mmCIF file as gemmi writes it, N, C-alpha and C atoms, coordinates in Angstrom:
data_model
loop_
_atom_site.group_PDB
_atom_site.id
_atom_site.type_symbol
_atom_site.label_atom_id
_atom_site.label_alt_id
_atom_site.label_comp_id
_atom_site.label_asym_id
_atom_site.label_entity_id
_atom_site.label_seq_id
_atom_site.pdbx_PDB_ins_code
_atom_site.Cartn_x
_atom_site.Cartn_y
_atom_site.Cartn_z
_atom_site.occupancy
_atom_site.B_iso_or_equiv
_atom_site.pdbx_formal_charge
_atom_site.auth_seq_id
_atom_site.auth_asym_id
_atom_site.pdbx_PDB_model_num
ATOM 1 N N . UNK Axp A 1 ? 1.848 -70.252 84.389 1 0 ? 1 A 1
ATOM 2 C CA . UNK Axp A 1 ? 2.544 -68.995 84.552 1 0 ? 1 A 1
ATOM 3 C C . UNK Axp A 1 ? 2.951 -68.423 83.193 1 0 ? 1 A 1
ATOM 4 N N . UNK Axp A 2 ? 3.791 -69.324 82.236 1 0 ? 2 A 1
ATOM 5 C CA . UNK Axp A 2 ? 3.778 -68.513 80.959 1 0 ? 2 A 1
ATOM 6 C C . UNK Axp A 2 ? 2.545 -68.096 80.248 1 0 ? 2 A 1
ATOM 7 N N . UNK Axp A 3 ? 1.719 -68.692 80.293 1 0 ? 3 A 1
ATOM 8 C CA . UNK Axp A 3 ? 0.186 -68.345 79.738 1 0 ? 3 A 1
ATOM 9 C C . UNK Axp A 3 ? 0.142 -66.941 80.003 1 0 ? 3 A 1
ATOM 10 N N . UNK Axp A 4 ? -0.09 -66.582 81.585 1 0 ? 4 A 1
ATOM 11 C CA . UNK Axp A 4 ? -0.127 -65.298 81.933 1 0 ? 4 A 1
ATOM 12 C C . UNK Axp A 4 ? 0.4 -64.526 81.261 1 0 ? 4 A 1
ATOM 13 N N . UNK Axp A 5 ? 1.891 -64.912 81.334 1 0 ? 5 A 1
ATOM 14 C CA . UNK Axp A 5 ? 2.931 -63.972 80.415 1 0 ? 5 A 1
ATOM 15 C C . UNK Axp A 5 ? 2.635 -64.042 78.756 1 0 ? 5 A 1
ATOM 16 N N . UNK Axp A 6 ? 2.394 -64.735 78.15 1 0 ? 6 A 1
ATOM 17 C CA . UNK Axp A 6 ? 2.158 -64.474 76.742 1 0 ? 6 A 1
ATOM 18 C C . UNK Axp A 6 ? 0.447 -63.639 76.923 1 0 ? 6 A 1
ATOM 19 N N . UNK Axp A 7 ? -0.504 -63.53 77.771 1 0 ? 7 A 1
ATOM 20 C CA . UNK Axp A 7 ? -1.187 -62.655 77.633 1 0 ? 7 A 1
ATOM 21 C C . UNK Axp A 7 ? -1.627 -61.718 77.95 1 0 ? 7 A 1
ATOM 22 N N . UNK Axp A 8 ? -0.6 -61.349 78.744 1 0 ? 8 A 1
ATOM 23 C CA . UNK Axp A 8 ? 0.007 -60.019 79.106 1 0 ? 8 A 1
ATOM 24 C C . UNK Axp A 8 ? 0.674 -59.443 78.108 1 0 ? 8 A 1
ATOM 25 N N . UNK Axp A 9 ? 1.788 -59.958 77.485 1 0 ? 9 A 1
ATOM 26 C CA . UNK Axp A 9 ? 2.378 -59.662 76.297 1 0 ? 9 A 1
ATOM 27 C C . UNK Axp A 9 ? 1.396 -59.43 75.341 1 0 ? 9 A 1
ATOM 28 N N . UNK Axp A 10 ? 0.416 -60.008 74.692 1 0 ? 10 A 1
ATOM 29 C CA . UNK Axp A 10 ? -0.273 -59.937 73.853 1 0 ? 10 A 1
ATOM 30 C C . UNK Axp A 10 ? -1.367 -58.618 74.216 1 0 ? 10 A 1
ATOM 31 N N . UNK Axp A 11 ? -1.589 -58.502 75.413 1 0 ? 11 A 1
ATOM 32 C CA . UNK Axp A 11 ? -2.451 -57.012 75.668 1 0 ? 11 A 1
ATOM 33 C C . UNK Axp A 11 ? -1.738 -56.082 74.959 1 0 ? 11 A 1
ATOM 34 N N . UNK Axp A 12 ? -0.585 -55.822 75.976 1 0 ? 12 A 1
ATOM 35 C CA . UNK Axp A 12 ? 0.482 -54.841 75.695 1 0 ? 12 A 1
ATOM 36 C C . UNK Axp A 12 ? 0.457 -54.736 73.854 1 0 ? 12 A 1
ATOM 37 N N . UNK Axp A 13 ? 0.919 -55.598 73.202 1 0 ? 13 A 1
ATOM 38 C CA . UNK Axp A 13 ? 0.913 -55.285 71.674 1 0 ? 13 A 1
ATOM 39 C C . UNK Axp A 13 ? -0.276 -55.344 70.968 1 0 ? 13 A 1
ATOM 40 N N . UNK Axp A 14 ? -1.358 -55.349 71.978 1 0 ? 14 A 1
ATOM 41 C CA . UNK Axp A 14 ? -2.983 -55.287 71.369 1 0 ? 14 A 1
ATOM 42 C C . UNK Axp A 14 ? -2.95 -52.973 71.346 1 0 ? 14 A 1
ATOM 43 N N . UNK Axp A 15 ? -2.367 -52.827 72.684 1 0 ? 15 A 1
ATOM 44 C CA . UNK Axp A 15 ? -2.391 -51.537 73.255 1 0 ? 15 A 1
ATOM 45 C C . UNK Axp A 15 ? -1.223 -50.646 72.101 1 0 ? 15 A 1
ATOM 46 N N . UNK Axp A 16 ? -0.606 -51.32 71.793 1 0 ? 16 A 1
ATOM 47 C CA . UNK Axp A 16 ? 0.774 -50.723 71.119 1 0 ? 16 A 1
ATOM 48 C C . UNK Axp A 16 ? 0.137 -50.378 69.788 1 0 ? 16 A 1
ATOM 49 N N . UNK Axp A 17 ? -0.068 -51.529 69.134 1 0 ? 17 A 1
ATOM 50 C CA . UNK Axp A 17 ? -1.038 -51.106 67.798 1 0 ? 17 A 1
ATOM 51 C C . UNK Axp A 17 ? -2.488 -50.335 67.513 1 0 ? 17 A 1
ATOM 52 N N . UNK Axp A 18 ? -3.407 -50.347 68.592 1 0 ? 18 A 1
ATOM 53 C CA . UNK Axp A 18 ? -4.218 -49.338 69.008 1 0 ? 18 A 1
ATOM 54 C C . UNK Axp A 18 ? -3.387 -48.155 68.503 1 0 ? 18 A 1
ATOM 55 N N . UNK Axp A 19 ? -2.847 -48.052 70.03 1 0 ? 19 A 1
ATOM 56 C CA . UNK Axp A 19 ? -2.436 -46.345 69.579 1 0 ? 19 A 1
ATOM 57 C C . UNK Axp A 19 ? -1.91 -46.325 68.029 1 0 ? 19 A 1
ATOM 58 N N . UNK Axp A 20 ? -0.772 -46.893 67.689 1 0 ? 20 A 1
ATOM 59 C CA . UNK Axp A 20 ? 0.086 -47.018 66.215 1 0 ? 20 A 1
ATOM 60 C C . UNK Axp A 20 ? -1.559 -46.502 65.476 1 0 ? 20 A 1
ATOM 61 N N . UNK Axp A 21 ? -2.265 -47.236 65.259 1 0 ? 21 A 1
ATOM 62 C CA . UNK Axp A 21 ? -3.337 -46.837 64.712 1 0 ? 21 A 1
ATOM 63 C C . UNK Axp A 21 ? -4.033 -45.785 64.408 1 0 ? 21 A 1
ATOM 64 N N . UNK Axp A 22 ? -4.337 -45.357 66.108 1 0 ? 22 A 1
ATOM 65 C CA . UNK Axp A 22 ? -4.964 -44.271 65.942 1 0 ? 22 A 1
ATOM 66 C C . UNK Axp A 22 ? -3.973 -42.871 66.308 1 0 ? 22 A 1
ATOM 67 N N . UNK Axp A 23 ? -2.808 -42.783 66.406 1 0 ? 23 A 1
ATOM 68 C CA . UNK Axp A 23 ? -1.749 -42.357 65.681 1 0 ? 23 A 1
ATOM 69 C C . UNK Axp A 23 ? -2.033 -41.876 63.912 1 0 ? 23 A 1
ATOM 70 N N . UNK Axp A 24 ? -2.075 -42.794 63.303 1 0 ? 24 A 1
ATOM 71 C CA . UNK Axp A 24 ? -2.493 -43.033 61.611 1 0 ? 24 A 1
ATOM 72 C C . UNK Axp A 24 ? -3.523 -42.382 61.182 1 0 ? 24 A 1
ATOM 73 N N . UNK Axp A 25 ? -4.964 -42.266 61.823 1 0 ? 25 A 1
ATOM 74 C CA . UNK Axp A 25 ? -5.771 -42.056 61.909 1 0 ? 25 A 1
ATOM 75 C C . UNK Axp A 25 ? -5.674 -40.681 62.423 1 0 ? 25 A 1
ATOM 76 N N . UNK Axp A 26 ? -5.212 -40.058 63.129 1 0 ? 26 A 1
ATOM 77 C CA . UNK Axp A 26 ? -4.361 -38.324 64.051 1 0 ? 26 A 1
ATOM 78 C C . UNK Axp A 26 ? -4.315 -37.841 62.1 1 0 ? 26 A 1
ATOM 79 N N . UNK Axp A 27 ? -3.049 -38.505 62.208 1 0 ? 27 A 1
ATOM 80 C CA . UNK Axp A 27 ? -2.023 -37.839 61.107 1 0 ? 27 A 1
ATOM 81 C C . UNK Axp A 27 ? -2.958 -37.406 59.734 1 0 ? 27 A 1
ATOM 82 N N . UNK Axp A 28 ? -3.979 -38.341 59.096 1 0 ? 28 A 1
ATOM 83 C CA . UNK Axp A 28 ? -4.55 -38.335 58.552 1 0 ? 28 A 1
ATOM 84 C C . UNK Axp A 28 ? -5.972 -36.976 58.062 1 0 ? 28 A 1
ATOM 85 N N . UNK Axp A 29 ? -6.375 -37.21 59.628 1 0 ? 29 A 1
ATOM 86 C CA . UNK Axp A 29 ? -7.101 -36.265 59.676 1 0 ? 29 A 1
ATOM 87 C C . UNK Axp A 29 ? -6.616 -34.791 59.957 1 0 ? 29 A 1
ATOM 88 N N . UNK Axp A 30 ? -5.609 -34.788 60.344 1 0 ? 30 A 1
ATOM 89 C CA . UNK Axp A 30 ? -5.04 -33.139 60.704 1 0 ? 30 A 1
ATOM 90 C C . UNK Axp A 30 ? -4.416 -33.151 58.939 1 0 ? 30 A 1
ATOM 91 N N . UNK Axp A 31 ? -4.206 -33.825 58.623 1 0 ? 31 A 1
ATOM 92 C CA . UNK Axp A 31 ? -3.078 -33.163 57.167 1 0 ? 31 A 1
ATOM 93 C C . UNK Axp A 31 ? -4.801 -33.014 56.14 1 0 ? 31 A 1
ATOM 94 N N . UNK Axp A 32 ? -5.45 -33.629 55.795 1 0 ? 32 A 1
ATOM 95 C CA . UNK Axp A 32 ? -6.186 -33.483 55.363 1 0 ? 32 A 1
ATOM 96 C C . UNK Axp A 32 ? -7.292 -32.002 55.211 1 0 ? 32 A 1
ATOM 97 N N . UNK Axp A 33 ? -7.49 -32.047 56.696 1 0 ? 33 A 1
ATOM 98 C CA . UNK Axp A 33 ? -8.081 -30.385 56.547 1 0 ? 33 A 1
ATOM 99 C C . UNK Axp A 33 ? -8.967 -30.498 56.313 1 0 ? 33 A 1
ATOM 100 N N . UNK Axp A 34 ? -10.193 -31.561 55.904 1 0 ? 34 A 1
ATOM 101 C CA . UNK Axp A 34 ? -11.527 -31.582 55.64 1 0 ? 34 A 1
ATOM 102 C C . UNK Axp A 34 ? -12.112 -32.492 55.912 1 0 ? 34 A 1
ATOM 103 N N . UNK Axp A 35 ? -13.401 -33.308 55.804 1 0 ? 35 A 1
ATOM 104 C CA . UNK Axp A 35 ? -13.515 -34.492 56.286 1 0 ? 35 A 1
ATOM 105 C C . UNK Axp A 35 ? -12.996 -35.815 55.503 1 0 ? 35 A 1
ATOM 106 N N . UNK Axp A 36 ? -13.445 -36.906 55.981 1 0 ? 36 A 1
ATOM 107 C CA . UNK Axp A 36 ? -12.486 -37.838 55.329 1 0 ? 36 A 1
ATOM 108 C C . UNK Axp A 36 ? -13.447 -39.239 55.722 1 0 ? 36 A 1
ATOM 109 N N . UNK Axp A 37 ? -13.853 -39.773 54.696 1 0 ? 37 A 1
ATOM 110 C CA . UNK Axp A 37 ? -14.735 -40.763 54.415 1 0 ? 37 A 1
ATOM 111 C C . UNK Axp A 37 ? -14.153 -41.948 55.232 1 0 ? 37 A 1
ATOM 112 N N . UNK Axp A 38 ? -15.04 -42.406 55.859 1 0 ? 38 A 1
ATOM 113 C CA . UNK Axp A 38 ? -14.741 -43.823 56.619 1 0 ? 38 A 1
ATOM 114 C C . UNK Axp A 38 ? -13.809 -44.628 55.885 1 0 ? 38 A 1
ATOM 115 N N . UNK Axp A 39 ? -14.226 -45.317 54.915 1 0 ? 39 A 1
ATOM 116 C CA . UNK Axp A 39 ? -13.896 -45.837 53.746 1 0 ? 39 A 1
ATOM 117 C C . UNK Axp A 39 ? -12.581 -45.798 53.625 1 0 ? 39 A 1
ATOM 118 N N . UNK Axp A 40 ? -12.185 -44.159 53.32 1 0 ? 40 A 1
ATOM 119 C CA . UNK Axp A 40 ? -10.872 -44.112 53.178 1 0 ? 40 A 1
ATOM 120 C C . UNK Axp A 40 ? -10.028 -44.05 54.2 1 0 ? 40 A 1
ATOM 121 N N . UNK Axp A 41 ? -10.172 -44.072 55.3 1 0 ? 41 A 1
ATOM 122 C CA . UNK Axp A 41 ? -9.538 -44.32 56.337 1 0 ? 41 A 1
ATOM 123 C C . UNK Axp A 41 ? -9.115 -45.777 57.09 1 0 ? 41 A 1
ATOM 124 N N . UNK Axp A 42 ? -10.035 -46.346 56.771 1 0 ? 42 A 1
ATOM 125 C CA . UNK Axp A 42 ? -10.251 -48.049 56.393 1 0 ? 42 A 1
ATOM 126 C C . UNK Axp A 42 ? -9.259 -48.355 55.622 1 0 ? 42 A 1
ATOM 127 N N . UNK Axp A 43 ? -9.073 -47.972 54.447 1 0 ? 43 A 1
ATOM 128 C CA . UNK Axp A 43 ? -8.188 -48.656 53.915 1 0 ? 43 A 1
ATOM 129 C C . UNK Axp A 43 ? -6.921 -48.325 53.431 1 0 ? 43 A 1
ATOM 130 N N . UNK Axp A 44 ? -6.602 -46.668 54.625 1 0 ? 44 A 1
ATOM 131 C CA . UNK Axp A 44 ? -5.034 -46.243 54.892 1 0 ? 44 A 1
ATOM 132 C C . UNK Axp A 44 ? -4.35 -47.318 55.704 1 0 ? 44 A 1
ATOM 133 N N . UNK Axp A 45 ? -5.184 -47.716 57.181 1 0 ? 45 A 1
ATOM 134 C CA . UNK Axp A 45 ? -5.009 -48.564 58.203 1 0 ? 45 A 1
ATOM 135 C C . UNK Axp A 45 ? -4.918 -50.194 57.55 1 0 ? 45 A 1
ATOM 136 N N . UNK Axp A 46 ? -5.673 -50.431 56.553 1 0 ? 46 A 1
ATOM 137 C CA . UNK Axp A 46 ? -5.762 -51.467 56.557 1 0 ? 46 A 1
ATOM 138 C C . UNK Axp A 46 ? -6.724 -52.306 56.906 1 0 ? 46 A 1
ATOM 139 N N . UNK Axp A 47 ? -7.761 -51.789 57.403 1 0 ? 47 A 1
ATOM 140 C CA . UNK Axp A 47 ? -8.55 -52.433 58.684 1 0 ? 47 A 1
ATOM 141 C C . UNK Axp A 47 ? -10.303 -52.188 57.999 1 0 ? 47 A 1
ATOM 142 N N . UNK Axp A 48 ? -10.624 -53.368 58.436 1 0 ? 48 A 1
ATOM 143 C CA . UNK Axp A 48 ? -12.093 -52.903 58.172 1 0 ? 48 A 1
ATOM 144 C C . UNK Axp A 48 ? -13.016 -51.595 58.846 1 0 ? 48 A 1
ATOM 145 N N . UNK Axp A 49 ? -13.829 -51.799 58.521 1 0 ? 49 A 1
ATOM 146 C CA . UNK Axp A 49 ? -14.413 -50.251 58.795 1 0 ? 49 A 1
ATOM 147 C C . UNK Axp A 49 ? -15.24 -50.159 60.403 1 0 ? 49 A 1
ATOM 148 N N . UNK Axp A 50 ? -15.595 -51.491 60.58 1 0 ? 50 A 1
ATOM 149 C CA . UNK Axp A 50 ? -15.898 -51.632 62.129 1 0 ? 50 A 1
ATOM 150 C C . UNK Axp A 50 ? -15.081 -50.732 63.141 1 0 ? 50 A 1
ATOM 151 N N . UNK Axp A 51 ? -14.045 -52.19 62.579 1 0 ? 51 A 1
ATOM 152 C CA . UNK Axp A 51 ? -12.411 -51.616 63.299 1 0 ? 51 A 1
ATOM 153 C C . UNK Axp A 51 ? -12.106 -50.485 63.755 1 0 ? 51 A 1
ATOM 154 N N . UNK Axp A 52 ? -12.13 -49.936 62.081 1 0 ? 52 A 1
ATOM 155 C CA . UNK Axp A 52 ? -11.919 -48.513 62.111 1 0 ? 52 A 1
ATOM 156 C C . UNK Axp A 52 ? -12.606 -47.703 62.762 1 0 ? 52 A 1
ATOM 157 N N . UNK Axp A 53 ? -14.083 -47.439 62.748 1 0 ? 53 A 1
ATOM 158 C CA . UNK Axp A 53 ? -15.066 -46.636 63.714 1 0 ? 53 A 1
ATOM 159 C C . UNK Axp A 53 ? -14.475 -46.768 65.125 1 0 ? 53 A 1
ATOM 160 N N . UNK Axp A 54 ? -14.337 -47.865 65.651 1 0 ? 54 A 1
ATOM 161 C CA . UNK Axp A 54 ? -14.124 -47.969 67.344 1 0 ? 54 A 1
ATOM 162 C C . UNK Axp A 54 ? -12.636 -47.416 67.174 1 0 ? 54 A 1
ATOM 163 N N . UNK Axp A 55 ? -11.884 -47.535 66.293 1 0 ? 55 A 1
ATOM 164 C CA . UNK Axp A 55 ? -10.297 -46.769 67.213 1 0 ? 55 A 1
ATOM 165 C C . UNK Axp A 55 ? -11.084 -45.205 66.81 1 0 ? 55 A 1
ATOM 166 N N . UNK Axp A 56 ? -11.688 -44.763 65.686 1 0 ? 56 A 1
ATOM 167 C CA . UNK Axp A 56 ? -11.991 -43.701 65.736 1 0 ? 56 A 1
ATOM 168 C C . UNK Axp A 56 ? -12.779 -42.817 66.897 1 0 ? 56 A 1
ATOM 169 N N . UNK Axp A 57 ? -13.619 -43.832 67.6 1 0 ? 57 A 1
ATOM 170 C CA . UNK Axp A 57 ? -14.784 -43.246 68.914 1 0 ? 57 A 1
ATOM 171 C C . UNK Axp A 57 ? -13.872 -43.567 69.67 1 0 ? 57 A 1
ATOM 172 N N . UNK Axp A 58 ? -12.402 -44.094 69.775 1 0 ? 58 A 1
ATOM 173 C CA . UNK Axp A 58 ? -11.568 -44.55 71.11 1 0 ? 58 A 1
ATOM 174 C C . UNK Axp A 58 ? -11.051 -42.951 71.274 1 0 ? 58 A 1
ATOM 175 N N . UNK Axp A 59 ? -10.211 -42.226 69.788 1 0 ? 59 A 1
ATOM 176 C CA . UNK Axp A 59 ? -9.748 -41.299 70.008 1 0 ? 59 A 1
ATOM 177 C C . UNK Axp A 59 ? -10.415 -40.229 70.507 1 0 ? 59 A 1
ATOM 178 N N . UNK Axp A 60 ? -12.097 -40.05 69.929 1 0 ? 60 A 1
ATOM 179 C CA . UNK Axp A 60 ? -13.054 -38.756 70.203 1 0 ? 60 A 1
ATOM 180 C C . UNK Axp A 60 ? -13.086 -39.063 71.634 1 0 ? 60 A 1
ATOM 181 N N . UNK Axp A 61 ? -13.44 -39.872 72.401 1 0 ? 61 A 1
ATOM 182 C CA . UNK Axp A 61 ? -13.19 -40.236 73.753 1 0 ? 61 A 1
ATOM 183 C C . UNK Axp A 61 ? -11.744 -39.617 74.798 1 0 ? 61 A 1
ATOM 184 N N . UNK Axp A 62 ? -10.488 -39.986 74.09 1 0 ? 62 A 1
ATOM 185 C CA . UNK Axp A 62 ? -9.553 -39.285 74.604 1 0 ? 62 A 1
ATOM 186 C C . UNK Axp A 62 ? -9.49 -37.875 75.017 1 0 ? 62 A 1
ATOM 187 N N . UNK Axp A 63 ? -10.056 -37.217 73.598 1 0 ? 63 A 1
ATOM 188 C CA . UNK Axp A 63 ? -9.922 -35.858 73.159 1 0 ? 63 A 1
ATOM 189 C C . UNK Axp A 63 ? -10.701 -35.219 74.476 1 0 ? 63 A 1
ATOM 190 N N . UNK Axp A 64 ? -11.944 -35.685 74.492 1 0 ? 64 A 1
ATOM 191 C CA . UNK Axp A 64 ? -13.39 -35.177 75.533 1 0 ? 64 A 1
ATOM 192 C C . UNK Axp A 64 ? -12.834 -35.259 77.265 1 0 ? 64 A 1
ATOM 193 N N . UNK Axp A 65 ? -12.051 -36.5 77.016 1 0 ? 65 A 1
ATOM 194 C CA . UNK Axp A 65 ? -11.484 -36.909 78.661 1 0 ? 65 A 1
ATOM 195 C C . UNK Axp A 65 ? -10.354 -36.056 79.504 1 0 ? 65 A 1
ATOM 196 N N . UNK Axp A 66 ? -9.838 -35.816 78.194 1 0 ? 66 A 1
ATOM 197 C CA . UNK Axp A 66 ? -8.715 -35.321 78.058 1 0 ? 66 A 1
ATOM 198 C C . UNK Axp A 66 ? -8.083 -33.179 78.393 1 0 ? 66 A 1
ATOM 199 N N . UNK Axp A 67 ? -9.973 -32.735 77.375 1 0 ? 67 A 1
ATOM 200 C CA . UNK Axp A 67 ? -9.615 -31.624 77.6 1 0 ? 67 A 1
ATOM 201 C C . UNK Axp A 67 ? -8.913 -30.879 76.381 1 0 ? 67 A 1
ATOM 202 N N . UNK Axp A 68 ? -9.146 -31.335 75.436 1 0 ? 68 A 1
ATOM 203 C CA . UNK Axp A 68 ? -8.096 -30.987 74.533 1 0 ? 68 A 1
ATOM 204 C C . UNK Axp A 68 ? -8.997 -29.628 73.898 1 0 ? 68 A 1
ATOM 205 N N . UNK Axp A 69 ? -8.05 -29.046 73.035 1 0 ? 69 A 1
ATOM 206 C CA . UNK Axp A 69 ? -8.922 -27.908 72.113 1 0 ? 69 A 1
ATOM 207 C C . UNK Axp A 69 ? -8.961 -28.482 70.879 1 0 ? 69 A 1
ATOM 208 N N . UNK Axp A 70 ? -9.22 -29.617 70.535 1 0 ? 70 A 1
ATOM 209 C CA . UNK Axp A 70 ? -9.589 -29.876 69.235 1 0 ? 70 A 1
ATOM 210 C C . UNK Axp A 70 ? -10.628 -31.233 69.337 1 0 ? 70 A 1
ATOM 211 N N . UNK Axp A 71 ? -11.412 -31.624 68.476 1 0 ? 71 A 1
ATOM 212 C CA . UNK Axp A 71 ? -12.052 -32.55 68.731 1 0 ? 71 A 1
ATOM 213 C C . UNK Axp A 71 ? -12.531 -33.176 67.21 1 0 ? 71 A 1
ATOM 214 N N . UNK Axp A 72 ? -12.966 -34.747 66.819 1 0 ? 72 A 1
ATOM 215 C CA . UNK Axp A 72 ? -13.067 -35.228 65.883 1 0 ? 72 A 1
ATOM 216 C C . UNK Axp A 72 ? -14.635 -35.416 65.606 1 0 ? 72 A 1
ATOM 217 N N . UNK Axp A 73 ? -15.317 -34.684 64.464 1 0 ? 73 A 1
ATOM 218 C CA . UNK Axp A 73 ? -16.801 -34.799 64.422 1 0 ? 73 A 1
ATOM 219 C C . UNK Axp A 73 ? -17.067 -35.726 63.615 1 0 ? 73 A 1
ATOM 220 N N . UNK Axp A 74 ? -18.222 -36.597 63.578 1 0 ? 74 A 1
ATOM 221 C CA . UNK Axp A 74 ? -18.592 -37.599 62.328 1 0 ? 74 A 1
ATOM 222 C C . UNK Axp A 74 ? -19.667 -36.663 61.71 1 0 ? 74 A 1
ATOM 223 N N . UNK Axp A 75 ? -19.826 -36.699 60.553 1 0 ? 75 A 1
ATOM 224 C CA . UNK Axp A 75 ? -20.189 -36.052 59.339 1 0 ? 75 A 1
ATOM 225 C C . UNK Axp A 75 ? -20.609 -36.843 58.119 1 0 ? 75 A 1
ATOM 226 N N . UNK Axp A 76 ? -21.829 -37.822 58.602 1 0 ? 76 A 1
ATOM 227 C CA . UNK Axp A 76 ? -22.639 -39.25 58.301 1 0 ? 76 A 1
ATOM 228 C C . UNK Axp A 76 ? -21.729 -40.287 58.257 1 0 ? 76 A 1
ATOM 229 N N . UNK Axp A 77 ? -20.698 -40.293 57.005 1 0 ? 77 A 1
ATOM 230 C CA . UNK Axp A 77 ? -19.944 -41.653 57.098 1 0 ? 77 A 1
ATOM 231 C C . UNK Axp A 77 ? -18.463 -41.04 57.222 1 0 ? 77 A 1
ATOM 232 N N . UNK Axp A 78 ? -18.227 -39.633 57.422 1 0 ? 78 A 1
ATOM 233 C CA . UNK Axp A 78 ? -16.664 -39.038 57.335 1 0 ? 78 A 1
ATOM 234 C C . UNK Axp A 78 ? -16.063 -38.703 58.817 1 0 ? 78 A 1
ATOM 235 N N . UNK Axp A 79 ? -15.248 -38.106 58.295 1 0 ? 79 A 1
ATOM 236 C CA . UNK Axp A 79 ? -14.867 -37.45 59.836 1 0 ? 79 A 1
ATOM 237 C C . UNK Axp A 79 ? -13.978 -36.381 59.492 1 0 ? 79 A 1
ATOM 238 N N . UNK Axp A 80 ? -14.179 -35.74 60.821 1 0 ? 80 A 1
ATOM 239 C CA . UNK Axp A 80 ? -13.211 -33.938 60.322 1 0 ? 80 A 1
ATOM 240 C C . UNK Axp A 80 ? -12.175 -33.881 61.886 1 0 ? 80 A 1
ATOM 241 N N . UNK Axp A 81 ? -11.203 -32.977 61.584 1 0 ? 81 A 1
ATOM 242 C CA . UNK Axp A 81 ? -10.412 -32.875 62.995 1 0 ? 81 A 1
ATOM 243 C C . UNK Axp A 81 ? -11.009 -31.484 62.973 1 0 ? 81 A 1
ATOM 244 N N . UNK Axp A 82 ? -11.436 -30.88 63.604 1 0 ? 82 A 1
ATOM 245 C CA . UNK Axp A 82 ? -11.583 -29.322 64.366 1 0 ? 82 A 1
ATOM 246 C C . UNK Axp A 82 ? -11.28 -29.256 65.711 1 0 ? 82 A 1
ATOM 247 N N . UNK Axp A 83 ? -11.879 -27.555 65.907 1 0 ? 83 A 1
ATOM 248 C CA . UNK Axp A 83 ? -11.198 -27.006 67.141 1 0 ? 83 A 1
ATOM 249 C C . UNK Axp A 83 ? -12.428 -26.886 67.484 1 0 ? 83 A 1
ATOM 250 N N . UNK Axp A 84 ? -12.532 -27.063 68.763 1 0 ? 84 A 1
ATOM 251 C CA . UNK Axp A 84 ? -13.76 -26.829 69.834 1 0 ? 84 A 1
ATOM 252 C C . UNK Axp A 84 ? -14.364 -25.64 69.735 1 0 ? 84 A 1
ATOM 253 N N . UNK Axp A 85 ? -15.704 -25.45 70.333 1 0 ? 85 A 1
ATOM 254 C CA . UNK Axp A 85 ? -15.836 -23.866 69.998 1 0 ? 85 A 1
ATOM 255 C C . UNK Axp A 85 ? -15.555 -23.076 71.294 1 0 ? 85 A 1
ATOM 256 N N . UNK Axp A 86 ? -15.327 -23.676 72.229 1 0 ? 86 A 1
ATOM 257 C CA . UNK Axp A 86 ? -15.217 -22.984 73.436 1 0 ? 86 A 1
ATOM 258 C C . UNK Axp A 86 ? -13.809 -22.164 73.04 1 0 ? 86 A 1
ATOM 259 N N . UNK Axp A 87 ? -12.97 -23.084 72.227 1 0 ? 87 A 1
ATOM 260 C CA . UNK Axp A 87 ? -11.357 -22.661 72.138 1 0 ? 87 A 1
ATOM 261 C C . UNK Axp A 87 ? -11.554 -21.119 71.008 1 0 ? 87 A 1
ATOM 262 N N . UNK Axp A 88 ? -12.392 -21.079 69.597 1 0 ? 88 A 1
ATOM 263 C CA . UNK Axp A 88 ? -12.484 -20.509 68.822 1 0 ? 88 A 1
ATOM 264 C C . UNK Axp A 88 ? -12.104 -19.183 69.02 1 0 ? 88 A 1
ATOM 265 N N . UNK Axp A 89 ? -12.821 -18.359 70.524 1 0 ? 89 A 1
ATOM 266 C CA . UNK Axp A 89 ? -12.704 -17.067 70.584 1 0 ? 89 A 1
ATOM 267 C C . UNK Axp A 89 ? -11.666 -16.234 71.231 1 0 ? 89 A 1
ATOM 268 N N . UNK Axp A 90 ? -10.753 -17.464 71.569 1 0 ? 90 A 1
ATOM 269 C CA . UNK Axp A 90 ? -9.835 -16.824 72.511 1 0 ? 90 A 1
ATOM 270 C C . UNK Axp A 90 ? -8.28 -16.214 71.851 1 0 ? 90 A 1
């Protein structure tokens, strides 16, 4: 029974730092304003660049599911925050 509970607990702060992350990864790309090299995003987080790609395709995923008017493009090894184009003309 504690087993359960320590890995339950351990999801939960697997889920907590995710977001914290890609949180980091938000902030980054909206203040920036242009694209922003894998690389360096890697090593705001801390995190290798694997890492980094999947919280990055976790968030473009949200965005798409979600509905949002902005969305995150890859741009060979960078990435940019923009606005959708459906949103552009309105």
């Amino acid at each position: 029974m504690a087993k359960q509970a320590d890995r339950e607990d351990n999801k939960r702060m697997d889920e907590m730092e995710i977001k914290k992350l890609q949180g980091v990864i938000e902030a980054i790309l909206f203040t920036m304003g242009e694209s922003v090299e894998l690389e360096r995003i890697a090593a705001a987080i801390e995190h290798d660049e694997e890492t980094t790609r999947k919280l990055i395709n976790g968030l473009m995923d949200q965005y798409a599911e979600e509905g949002r008017g902005i969305r995150i493009i890859e741009l060979d090894r960078s990435y940019q925050m923009c606005t959708k184009k459906k949103c552009m003309n309105i």
